[in-house]
Amino acid sequence: MSNRMWGGRFASGPAEIMEEINASIGFDKRLAPQDIRGSLAHVAMLGAQGILPTDDVAAIEGGLKAVQAEIESGGFVFKRELEDIHMSVESRLTEIVGPAAGRLHTARSRNDQVATDMKLWVRDTLDNLDAQAAGLQRALAEKALAHAGTVMPGFTHLQSAQPVTFGHHCLAYVEMLARDRGRFRDARARLNECPLGAAALAGTSFPIDRHATAAALGFDRPTANSLDSVADRDFALESLSAASICAIHLSRFAEELVVWTSAQFDFVKLSDGYTTGSSIMPQKRNPDAAELVRAKSGRIVGALMGLLTVMKGLPLAYSKDMQEDKEGTFDALQALSLCLAAMTGMVRDLEPNAEVLARAAGSGYSTATDLADWLVRELGLPFRQAHHVTGRLVGMASAKGVGLEALSLPEMQEAEPQITQAVYAVLGVANSVASRVSFGGTAPANVRAQAEGWLARLAEPAA
């Protein structure tokens, strides 16, 4: 069958395989709300500029709203032979209002139309992701406040390094998410220019008002170059980049939850709501939600790599290659939305095992740095000498199979004669974390202040 929507240049229809590779309605139908919003703004401008008569404008507006209602109710029929959402809406509009529908496309091309639709969809989605990330920040800050003094091991190289608090660990992810939200907002600000009116690539000879359509659609301004307007997919790339970094942050936390919930660590508990069982091993409680968050980071990063590869060799202006921007972007940003929701639920749900965490916090000579700092601070040793003395003491304790605090004072004085009984005050994990009062440190008082500060900021309307 021929494609009736673009007129008489083609005498016959596309080959079956051409229809298969060309059609995008299966995925771009989700742009229907944005497509209708753009068309309503466009036709209103055409009327205001005197390009279309009032009667036609009214008919088109009424028809578009009728199409919108059909789509929202589920009664709209998406036809594969009409290729995409733009042709599908226009075809149904023609059935409803007749020949006047053909005037809607005056001074517009599918090239600027799809760029506008995509920007609107990405903008809406970035706003939702920002709100979801703020919700996860709140959950983490609340958990941090509740566990500002709950000690746990801090790791480097996944080896016990120094004691920290569980609240401090939670706040690390609050900071990461703050940067993620900054990237979402930066991407939103840069994309907020309206391509509508750039037409196919060169602009139009009709006396349109692009500032009016930009304002009607909530854009800051129209795009300044018609070629760039239809050729640009930076907004999708930047959004996918921000999404990828956020997904990596969530994946790192998910990895920790997988490790922490294992029997070998037993640091935290997740409820039945975010775990699953085994088909053969009745004792199992698998952290599947965390594992899936970890896995979905791959498809999100993959979408970014895919679109970068699509765009890298395209000459100006529009090429059909750019149809491949949609599926990956839709999938990746919606996957991130799901990951944020799942992680928020897990954070609210999880409970740290304080006894196990405290015991682990003292293992692996985690207060060795506190001892070295004490030697510098109280005895005036150069840090390198203090490091050497502490290393000897760790070796002595390791040979005996005890902690540093179990060494006797005479044993300590073998390594450094000036050591006094006062050294034992810095060797407990509680004393260690309490001493870390530098800005951004893990001291419980710091953690409480930071958590309360974040909760206050997140309670503000523009947070």
One Martini backbone bead per residue (centre of mass of N, CA, C, O) as a GRO file, in nm:
protein
  463
    1MET     BB    1   0.100   0.033   0.017
    2SER     BB    2   0.059   0.357   0.019
    3ASN     BB    3   0.165   0.671   0.131
    4ARG     BB    4  -0.082   0.922   0.186
    5MET     BB    5   0.057   1.166   0.362
    6TRP     BB    6   0.283   1.281   0.122
    7GLY     BB    7   0.173   1.207  -0.158
    8GLY     BB    8   0.268   1.196  -0.524
    9ARG     BB    9   0.568   1.085  -0.549
   10PHE     BB   10   0.437   0.801  -0.486
   11ALA     BB   11   0.297   0.516  -0.655
   12SER     BB   12   0.399   0.321  -0.431
   13GLY     BB   13   0.469   0.116  -0.190
   14PRO     BB   14   0.641  -0.023   0.040
   15ALA     BB   15   0.829  -0.247   0.134
   16GLU     BB   16   0.807  -0.465   0.380
   17ILE     BB   17   1.092  -0.407   0.501
   18MET     BB   18   1.060  -0.101   0.505
   19GLU     BB   19   0.829  -0.093   0.707
   20GLU     BB   20   0.983  -0.237   0.932
   21ILE     BB   21   1.231  -0.026   0.959
   22ASN     BB   22   1.055   0.254   0.963
   23ALA     BB   23   0.881   0.201   1.190
   24SER     BB   24   0.782   0.381   1.521
   25ILE     BB   25   0.503   0.342   1.672
   26GLY     BB   26   0.579   0.128   1.892
   27PHE     BB   27   0.747   0.375   2.057
   28ASP     BB   28   0.642   0.683   1.979
   29LYS     BB   29   0.356   0.683   2.121
   30ARG     BB   30   0.460   0.820   2.391
   31LEU     BB   31   0.451   1.117   2.240
   32ALA     BB   32   0.153   1.211   2.226
   33PRO     BB   33   0.129   1.442   2.434
   34GLN     BB   34   0.355   1.617   2.303
   35ASP     BB   35   0.240   1.634   2.016
   36ILE     BB   36  -0.023   1.783   2.095
   37ARG     BB   37   0.099   2.023   2.235
   38GLY     BB   38   0.256   2.125   1.986
   39SER     BB   39   0.007   2.155   1.797
   40LEU     BB   40  -0.152   2.358   1.967
   41ALA     BB   41   0.064   2.579   1.960
   42HIS     BB   42   0.086   2.602   1.652
   43VAL     BB   43  -0.212   2.670   1.576
   44ALA     BB   44  -0.238   2.920   1.751
   45MET     BB   45  -0.020   3.078   1.602
   46LEU     BB   46  -0.142   3.068   1.318
   47GLY     BB   47  -0.389   3.232   1.403
   48ALA     BB   48  -0.250   3.487   1.527
   49GLN     BB   49  -0.096   3.538   1.234
   50GLY     BB   50  -0.309   3.473   0.993
   51ILE     BB   51  -0.256   3.187   0.845
   52LEU     BB   52  -0.521   3.093   0.977
   53PRO     BB   53  -0.833   3.043   1.010
   54THR     BB   54  -1.047   3.035   1.270
   55ASP     BB   55  -1.210   2.781   1.198
   56ASP     BB   56  -0.969   2.590   1.164
   57VAL     BB   57  -0.849   2.622   1.441
   58ALA     BB   58  -1.095   2.518   1.599
   59ALA     BB   59  -1.110   2.241   1.466
   60ILE     BB   60  -0.825   2.143   1.536
   61GLU     BB   61  -0.840   2.173   1.840
   62GLY     BB   62  -1.080   1.984   1.880
   63GLY     BB   63  -0.951   1.736   1.745
   64LEU     BB   64  -0.702   1.708   1.928
   65LYS     BB   65  -0.867   1.663   2.190
   66ALA     BB   66  -1.004   1.407   2.088
   67VAL     BB   67  -0.749   1.243   2.048
   68GLN     BB   68  -0.648   1.264   2.335
   69ALA     BB   69  -0.888   1.117   2.462
   70GLU     BB   70  -0.848   0.849   2.314
   71ILE     BB   71  -0.566   0.789   2.425
   72GLU     BB   72  -0.634   0.804   2.733
   73SER     BB   73  -0.869   0.570   2.702
   74GLY     BB   74  -0.762   0.350   2.470
   75GLY     BB   75  -0.918   0.404   2.170
   76PHE     BB   76  -0.672   0.425   2.004
   77VAL     BB   77  -0.542   0.359   1.673
   78PHE     BB   78  -0.239   0.219   1.590
   79LYS     BB   79  -0.081   0.249   1.274
   80ARG     BB   80   0.179   0.113   1.108
   81GLU     BB   81   0.142   0.251   0.817
   82LEU     BB   82   0.194   0.552   0.962
   83GLU     BB   83   0.475   0.496   1.134
   84ASP     BB   84   0.390   0.746   1.335
   85ILE     BB   85   0.263   0.972   1.557
   86HIS     BB   86   0.216   1.206   1.361
   87MET     BB   87   0.047   1.053   1.145
   88SER     BB   88  -0.164   0.937   1.335
   89VAL     BB   89  -0.285   1.201   1.431
   90GLU     BB   90  -0.347   1.329   1.153
   91SER     BB   91  -0.534   1.107   1.049
   92ARG     BB   92  -0.748   1.131   1.273
   93LEU     BB   93  -0.802   1.429   1.236
   94THR     BB   94  -0.920   1.400   0.950
   95GLU     BB   95  -1.161   1.221   1.032
   96ILE     BB   96  -1.287   1.447   1.220
   97VAL     BB   97  -1.240   1.743   1.036
   98GLY     BB   98  -1.099   1.709   0.776
   99PRO     BB   99  -0.927   1.917   0.559
  100ALA     BB  100  -0.822   2.111   0.787
  101ALA     BB  101  -0.593   1.924   0.890
  102GLY     BB  102  -0.387   1.997   0.656
  103ARG     BB  103  -0.303   2.283   0.797
  104LEU     BB  104  -0.122   2.208   1.043
  105HIS     BB  105   0.160   2.174   0.865
  106THR     BB  106   0.211   2.456   0.852
  107ALA     BB  107   0.535   2.550   0.904
  108ARG     BB  108   0.606   2.232   0.918
  109SER     BB  109   0.793   1.949   1.037
  110ARG     BB  110   0.897   1.647   1.142
  111ASN     BB  111   1.170   1.749   1.242
  112ASP     BB  112   1.071   1.968   1.451
  113GLN     BB  113   0.856   1.796   1.586
  114VAL     BB  114   1.035   1.568   1.711
  115ALA     BB  115   1.227   1.750   1.866
  116THR     BB  116   1.008   1.867   2.046
  117ASP     BB  117   0.892   1.610   2.167
  118MET     BB  118   1.156   1.508   2.293
  119LYS     BB  119   1.209   1.747   2.475
  120LEU     BB  120   0.951   1.725   2.637
  121TRP     BB  121   0.997   1.438   2.744
  122VAL     BB  122   1.272   1.480   2.877
  123ARG     BB  123   1.188   1.708   3.062
  124ASP     BB  124   0.973   1.555   3.220
  125THR     BB  125   1.167   1.326   3.315
  126LEU     BB  126   1.373   1.498   3.469
  127ASP     BB  127   1.174   1.598   3.678
  128ASN     BB  128   1.110   1.316   3.792
  129LEU     BB  129   1.400   1.232   3.868
  130ASP     BB  130   1.453   1.460   4.063
  131ALA     BB  131   1.227   1.383   4.261
  132GLN     BB  132   1.327   1.095   4.319
  133ALA     BB  133   1.608   1.171   4.424
  134ALA     BB  134   1.498   1.333   4.662
  135GLY     BB  135   1.359   1.092   4.799
  136LEU     BB  136   1.621   0.935   4.848
  137GLN     BB  137   1.760   1.146   5.017
  138ARG     BB  138   1.557   1.143   5.248
  139ALA     BB  139   1.589   0.847   5.327
  140LEU     BB  140   1.893   0.870   5.391
  141ALA     BB  141   1.881   1.102   5.601
  142GLU     BB  142   1.698   0.954   5.800
  143LYS     BB  143   1.892   0.717   5.845
  144ALA     BB  144   2.129   0.890   5.941
  145LEU     BB  145   1.994   1.009   6.191
  146ALA     BB  146   1.929   0.729   6.328
  147HIS     BB  147   2.266   0.647   6.260
  148ALA     BB  148   2.495   0.847   6.367
  149GLY     BB  149   2.620   0.623   6.602
  150THR     BB  150   2.660   0.381   6.407
  151VAL     BB  151   2.899   0.162   6.386
  152MET     BB  152   3.142   0.097   6.119
  153PRO     BB  153   3.310  -0.009   5.860
  154GLY     BB  154   3.561   0.123   5.671
  155PHE     BB  155   3.660   0.114   5.325
  156THR     BB  156   3.946  -0.014   5.144
  157HIS     BB  157   3.961  -0.252   4.912
  158LEU     BB  158   3.760  -0.412   5.104
  159GLN     BB  159   3.911  -0.313   5.358
  160SER     BB  160   3.969  -0.249   5.663
  161ALA     BB  161   4.023   0.084   5.791
  162GLN     BB  162   3.788   0.275   5.931
  163PRO     BB  163   3.580   0.402   6.138
  164VAL     BB  164   3.232   0.455   6.107
  165THR     BB  165   2.912   0.555   6.016
  166PHE     BB  166   2.614   0.479   5.887
  167GLY     BB  167   2.528   0.771   5.838
  168HIS     BB  168   2.775   0.856   5.674
  169HIS     BB  169   2.729   0.658   5.444
  170CYS     BB  170   2.454   0.769   5.355
  171LEU     BB  171   2.558   1.064   5.294
  172ALA     BB  172   2.728   0.998   5.049
  173TYR     BB  173   2.470   0.951   4.865
  174VAL     BB  174   2.349   1.227   4.894
  175GLU     BB  175   2.579   1.370   4.745
  176MET     BB  176   2.560   1.221   4.479
  177LEU     BB  177   2.262   1.301   4.421
  178ALA     BB  178   2.315   1.602   4.407
  179ARG     BB  179   2.482   1.583   4.149
  180ASP     BB  180   2.271   1.448   3.977
  181ARG     BB  181   2.063   1.679   3.999
  182GLY     BB  182   2.245   1.888   3.870
  183ARG     BB  183   2.259   1.744   3.594
  184PHE     BB  184   1.959   1.745   3.531
  185ARG     BB  185   1.930   2.057   3.543
  186ASP     BB  186   2.136   2.127   3.331
  187ALA     BB  187   2.006   1.973   3.100
  188ARG     BB  188   1.739   2.123   3.109
  189ALA     BB  189   1.846   2.409   3.055
  190ARG     BB  190   1.976   2.342   2.771
  191LEU     BB  191   1.703   2.221   2.631
  192ASN     BB  192   1.519   2.501   2.671
  193GLU     BB  193   1.472   2.496   2.345
  194CYS     BB  194   1.279   2.564   2.057
  195PRO     BB  195   1.235   2.400   1.738
  196LEU     BB  196   0.983   2.518   1.654
  197GLY     BB  197   1.002   2.641   1.306
  198ALA     BB  198   1.249   2.511   1.151
  199ALA     BB  199   1.155   2.274   1.016
  200ALA     BB  200   1.344   2.090   0.819
  201LEU     BB  201   1.621   2.330   0.811
  202ALA     BB  202   1.549   2.658   0.700
  203GLY     BB  203   1.277   2.721   0.769
  204THR     BB  204   1.032   2.986   0.691
  205SER     BB  205   0.807   3.202   0.500
  206PHE     BB  206   0.634   3.227   0.726
  207PRO     BB  207   0.487   3.449   0.980
  208ILE     BB  208   0.605   3.340   1.241
  209ASP     BB  209   0.602   3.274   1.615
  210ARG     BB  210   0.844   3.133   1.805
  211HIS     BB  211   0.808   3.267   2.081
  212ALA     BB  212   0.520   3.172   2.131
  213THR     BB  213   0.566   2.864   2.124
  214ALA     BB  214   0.779   2.852   2.338
  215ALA     BB  215   0.604   2.968   2.568
  216ALA     BB  216   0.365   2.763   2.551
  217LEU     BB  217   0.590   2.517   2.616
  218GLY     BB  218   0.813   2.629   2.837
  219PHE     BB  219   1.028   2.781   2.700
  220ASP     BB  220   1.278   3.021   2.692
  221ARG     BB  221   1.337   2.969   2.377
  222PRO     BB  222   1.434   2.969   2.070
  223THR     BB  223   1.611   2.847   1.845
  224ALA     BB  224   1.882   2.993   1.639
  225ASN     BB  225   1.918   2.728   1.444
  226SER     BB  226   1.778   2.531   1.209
  227LEU     BB  227   1.984   2.308   1.175
  228ASP     BB  228   2.036   2.247   1.476
  229SER     BB  229   1.744   2.191   1.564
  230VAL     BB  230   1.724   1.906   1.390
  231ALA     BB  231   2.025   1.781   1.466
  232ASP     BB  232   1.981   1.775   1.767
  233ARG     BB  233   2.094   1.538   2.058
  234ASP     BB  234   2.224   1.646   2.320
  235PHE     BB  235   1.992   1.622   2.524
  236ALA     BB  236   2.001   1.311   2.527
  237LEU     BB  237   2.298   1.267   2.592
  238GLU     BB  238   2.307   1.427   2.858
  239SER     BB  239   2.085   1.268   3.002
  240LEU     BB  240   2.228   0.991   2.976
  241SER     BB  241   2.477   1.073   3.131
  242ALA     BB  242   2.339   1.141   3.397
  243ALA     BB  243   2.203   0.865   3.425
  244SER     BB  244   2.463   0.694   3.433
  245ILE     BB  245   2.584   0.812   3.688
  246CYS     BB  246   2.346   0.746   3.870
  247ALA     BB  247   2.348   0.439   3.816
  248ILE     BB  248   2.629   0.393   3.938
  249HIS     BB  249   2.558   0.476   4.221
  250LEU     BB  250   2.336   0.265   4.262
  251SER     BB  251   2.519   0.019   4.204
  252ARG     BB  252   2.710   0.053   4.441
  253PHE     BB  253   2.494   0.024   4.658
  254ALA     BB  254   2.385  -0.247   4.567
  255GLU     BB  255   2.646  -0.401   4.616
  256GLU     BB  256   2.649  -0.353   4.919
  257LEU     BB  257   2.381  -0.495   4.979
  258VAL     BB  258   2.466  -0.770   4.881
  259VAL     BB  259   2.696  -0.801   5.084
  260TRP     BB  260   2.553  -0.720   5.358
  261THR     BB  261   2.321  -0.959   5.331
  262SER     BB  262   2.509  -1.162   5.385
  263ALA     BB  263   2.611  -1.404   5.603
  264GLN     BB  264   2.909  -1.301   5.624
  265PHE     BB  265   2.812  -1.010   5.716
  266ASP     BB  266   2.529  -0.903   5.840
  267PHE     BB  267   2.465  -0.582   5.839
  268VAL     BB  268   2.180  -0.618   5.695
  269LYS     BB  269   1.821  -0.591   5.656
  270LEU     BB  270   1.571  -0.736   5.448
  271SER     BB  271   1.273  -0.773   5.348
  272ASP     BB  272   1.035  -0.937   5.164
  273GLY     BB  273   0.987  -0.689   4.966
  274TYR     BB  274   1.327  -0.714   4.861
  275THR     BB  275   1.299  -1.030   4.835
  276THR     BB  276   1.389  -1.371   4.754
  277GLY     BB  277   1.371  -1.695   4.669
  278SER     BB  278   1.412  -2.040   4.627
  279SER     BB  279   1.338  -2.330   4.439
  280ILE     BB  280   1.543  -2.523   4.640
  281MET     BB  281   1.630  -2.313   4.881
  282PRO     BB  282   1.462  -2.236   5.172
  283GLN     BB  283   1.683  -2.032   5.316
  284LYS     BB  284   1.664  -1.816   5.110
  285ARG     BB  285   1.766  -1.453   5.069
  286ASN     BB  286   1.737  -1.253   4.797
  287PRO     BB  287   1.874  -0.940   4.657
  288ASP     BB  288   1.716  -0.867   4.379
  289ALA     BB  289   1.673  -0.563   4.371
  290ALA     BB  290   1.973  -0.491   4.385
  291GLU     BB  291   2.066  -0.656   4.139
  292LEU     BB  292   1.887  -0.502   3.929
  293VAL     BB  293   2.007  -0.228   3.970
  294ARG     BB  294   2.290  -0.312   3.889
  295ALA     BB  295   2.213  -0.413   3.599
  296LYS     BB  296   2.068  -0.153   3.475
  297SER     BB  297   2.323   0.014   3.426
  298GLY     BB  298   2.395  -0.120   3.155
  299ARG     BB  299   2.153  -0.012   2.980
  300ILE     BB  300   2.208   0.288   3.030
  301VAL     BB  301   2.495   0.303   2.920
  302GLY     BB  302   2.424   0.172   2.647
  303ALA     BB  303   2.246   0.403   2.542
  304LEU     BB  304   2.468   0.611   2.527
  305MET     BB  305   2.656   0.456   2.334
  306GLY     BB  306   2.452   0.423   2.105
  307LEU     BB  307   2.399   0.729   2.044
  308LEU     BB  308   2.686   0.816   1.995
  309THR     BB  309   2.719   0.627   1.748
  310VAL     BB  310   2.495   0.744   1.573
  311MET     BB  311   2.604   1.059   1.575
  312LYS     BB  312   2.915   1.070   1.484
  313GLY     BB  313   2.845   1.066   1.136
  314LEU     BB  314   2.644   1.307   1.100
  315PRO     BB  315   2.520   1.513   0.892
  316LEU     BB  316   2.379   1.788   0.804
  317ALA     BB  317   2.094   1.734   0.942
  318TYR     BB  318   1.875   1.520   0.889
  319SER     BB  319   1.843   1.171   0.983
  320LYS     BB  320   1.706   0.857   1.024
  321ASP     BB  321   1.897   0.764   1.246
  322MET     BB  322   1.749   0.948   1.472
  323GLN     BB  323   1.529   0.738   1.546
  324GLU     BB  324   1.740   0.590   1.754
  325ASP     BB  325   1.687   0.778   2.013
  326LYS     BB  326   1.431   0.653   2.159
  327GLU     BB  327   1.443   0.369   2.283
  328GLY     BB  328   1.691   0.417   2.464
  329THR     BB  329   1.583   0.662   2.618
  330PHE     BB  330   1.329   0.546   2.729
  331ASP     BB  331   1.451   0.300   2.871
  332ALA     BB  332   1.667   0.436   3.052
  333LEU     BB  333   1.489   0.647   3.210
  334GLN     BB  334   1.289   0.430   3.315
  335ALA     BB  335   1.497   0.255   3.460
  336LEU     BB  336   1.590   0.472   3.657
  337SER     BB  337   1.319   0.516   3.791
  338LEU     BB  338   1.299   0.228   3.903
  339CYS     BB  339   1.562   0.235   4.069
  340LEU     BB  340   1.486   0.468   4.257
  341ALA     BB  341   1.238   0.331   4.378
  342ALA     BB  342   1.379   0.075   4.486
  343MET     BB  343   1.594   0.218   4.663
  344THR     BB  344   1.402   0.369   4.845
  345GLY     BB  345   1.267   0.119   4.962
  346MET     BB  346   1.523  -0.014   5.080
  347VAL     BB  347   1.610   0.212   5.270
  348ARG     BB  348   1.349   0.215   5.442
  349ASP     BB  349   1.370  -0.102   5.512
  350LEU     BB  350   1.636  -0.111   5.629
  351GLU     BB  351   1.846  -0.279   5.888
  352PRO     BB  352   2.090  -0.246   6.099
  353ASN     BB  353   2.347  -0.444   6.255
  354ALA     BB  354   2.494  -0.314   6.520
  355GLU     BB  355   2.663  -0.544   6.645
  356VAL     BB  356   2.812  -0.633   6.391
  357LEU     BB  357   2.928  -0.359   6.310
  358ALA     BB  358   3.096  -0.309   6.567
  359ARG     BB  359   3.272  -0.558   6.544
  360ALA     BB  360   3.383  -0.490   6.256
  361ALA     BB  361   3.503  -0.205   6.323
  362GLY     BB  362   3.744  -0.348   6.511
  363SER     BB  363   3.864  -0.480   6.280
  364GLY     BB  364   4.174  -0.473   6.128
  365TYR     BB  365   4.303  -0.232   6.275
  366SER     BB  366   4.119   0.045   6.250
  367THR     BB  367   4.290   0.226   6.485
  368ALA     BB  368   4.581   0.287   6.379
  369THR     BB  369   4.554   0.588   6.299
  370ASP     BB  370   4.488   0.688   6.581
  371LEU     BB  371   4.761   0.611   6.697
  372ALA     BB  372   4.937   0.782   6.511
  373ASP     BB  373   4.804   1.052   6.583
  374TRP     BB  374   4.878   1.042   6.884
  375LEU     BB  375   5.187   1.042   6.848
  376VAL     BB  376   5.186   1.322   6.721
  377ARG     BB  377   5.012   1.491   6.922
  378GLU     BB  378   5.150   1.390   7.212
  379LEU     BB  379   5.474   1.330   7.119
  380GLY     BB  380   5.581   1.467   6.838
  381LEU     BB  381   5.591   1.286   6.607
  382PRO     BB  382   5.653   1.205   6.317
  383PHE     BB  383   5.450   1.052   6.104
  384ARG     BB  384   5.648   0.838   5.990
  385GLN     BB  385   5.728   0.732   6.270
  386ALA     BB  386   5.442   0.667   6.366
  387HIS     BB  387   5.385   0.463   6.143
  388HIS     BB  388   5.609   0.265   6.224
  389VAL     BB  389   5.519   0.207   6.513
  390THR     BB  390   5.238   0.107   6.443
  391GLY     BB  391   5.327  -0.128   6.267
  392ARG     BB  392   5.464  -0.284   6.495
  393LEU     BB  393   5.210  -0.315   6.674
  394VAL     BB  394   5.044  -0.470   6.470
  395GLY     BB  395   5.240  -0.708   6.450
  396MET     BB  396   5.220  -0.793   6.747
  397ALA     BB  397   4.912  -0.838   6.753
  398SER     BB  398   4.899  -1.044   6.522
  399ALA     BB  399   5.086  -1.259   6.656
  400LYS     BB  400   4.871  -1.284   6.905
  401GLY     BB  401   4.565  -1.238   6.812
  402VAL     BB  402   4.508  -0.924   6.868
  403GLY     BB  403   4.434  -0.626   6.964
  404LEU     BB  404   4.563  -0.325   7.037
  405GLU     BB  405   4.409  -0.299   7.319
  406ALA     BB  406   4.561  -0.580   7.429
  407LEU     BB  407   4.805  -0.439   7.472
  408SER     BB  408   5.044  -0.364   7.669
  409LEU     BB  409   5.229  -0.112   7.781
  410PRO     BB  410   5.507  -0.251   7.761
  411GLU     BB  411   5.469  -0.339   7.469
  412MET     BB  412   5.443  -0.054   7.353
  413GLN     BB  413   5.725   0.050   7.469
  414GLU     BB  414   5.899  -0.116   7.276
  415ALA     BB  415   5.830   0.078   7.031
  416GLU     BB  416   5.758   0.333   7.247
  417PRO     BB  417   5.852   0.475   7.543
  418GLN     BB  418   5.638   0.732   7.555
  419ILE     BB  419   5.408   0.569   7.606
  420THR     BB  420   5.086   0.586   7.749
  421GLN     BB  421   4.784   0.519   7.897
  422ALA     BB  422   4.627   0.728   7.706
  423VAL     BB  423   4.611   0.558   7.441
  424TYR     BB  424   4.341   0.388   7.500
  425ALA     BB  425   4.133   0.621   7.423
  426VAL     BB  426   4.182   0.570   7.087
  427LEU     BB  427   4.109   0.246   7.034
  428GLY     BB  428   3.819   0.284   7.014
  429VAL     BB  429   3.559   0.319   6.796
  430ALA     BB  430   3.405   0.544   6.938
  431ASN     BB  431   3.647   0.733   6.970
  432SER     BB  432   3.721   0.751   6.676
  433VAL     BB  433   3.458   0.881   6.560
  434ALA     BB  434   3.446   1.121   6.764
  435SER     BB  435   3.725   1.254   6.654
  436ARG     BB  436   3.589   1.318   6.358
  437VAL     BB  437   3.547   1.672   6.338
  438SER     BB  438   3.586   1.737   6.071
  439PHE     BB  439   3.479   1.851   5.797
  440GLY     BB  440   3.300   1.565   5.690
  441GLY     BB  441   3.304   1.385   5.918
  442THR     BB  442   3.203   1.096   6.133
  443ALA     BB  443   3.097   1.234   6.356
  444PRO     BB  444   2.796   1.226   6.503
  445ALA     BB  445   2.752   1.533   6.511
  446ASN     BB  446   2.796   1.577   6.212
  447VAL     BB  447   2.578   1.387   6.104
  448ARG     BB  448   2.337   1.523   6.230
  449ALA     BB  449   2.377   1.799   6.098
  450GLN     BB  450   2.370   1.703   5.804
  451ALA     BB  451   2.095   1.562   5.808
  452GLU     BB  452   1.930   1.808   5.899
  453GLY     BB  453   2.011   1.989   5.665
  454TRP     BB  454   1.896   1.814   5.438
  455LEU     BB  455   1.602   1.800   5.536
  456ALA     BB  456   1.555   2.103   5.518
  457ARG     BB  457   1.617   2.137   5.215
  458LEU     BB  458   1.409   1.912   5.113
  459ALA     BB  459   1.153   2.080   5.225
  460GLU     BB  460   1.188   2.265   5.007
  461PRO     BB  461   1.030   2.337   4.715
  462ALA     BB  462   1.323   2.381   4.539
  463ALA     BB  463   1.503   2.115   4.614
   0.00000   0.00000   0.00000
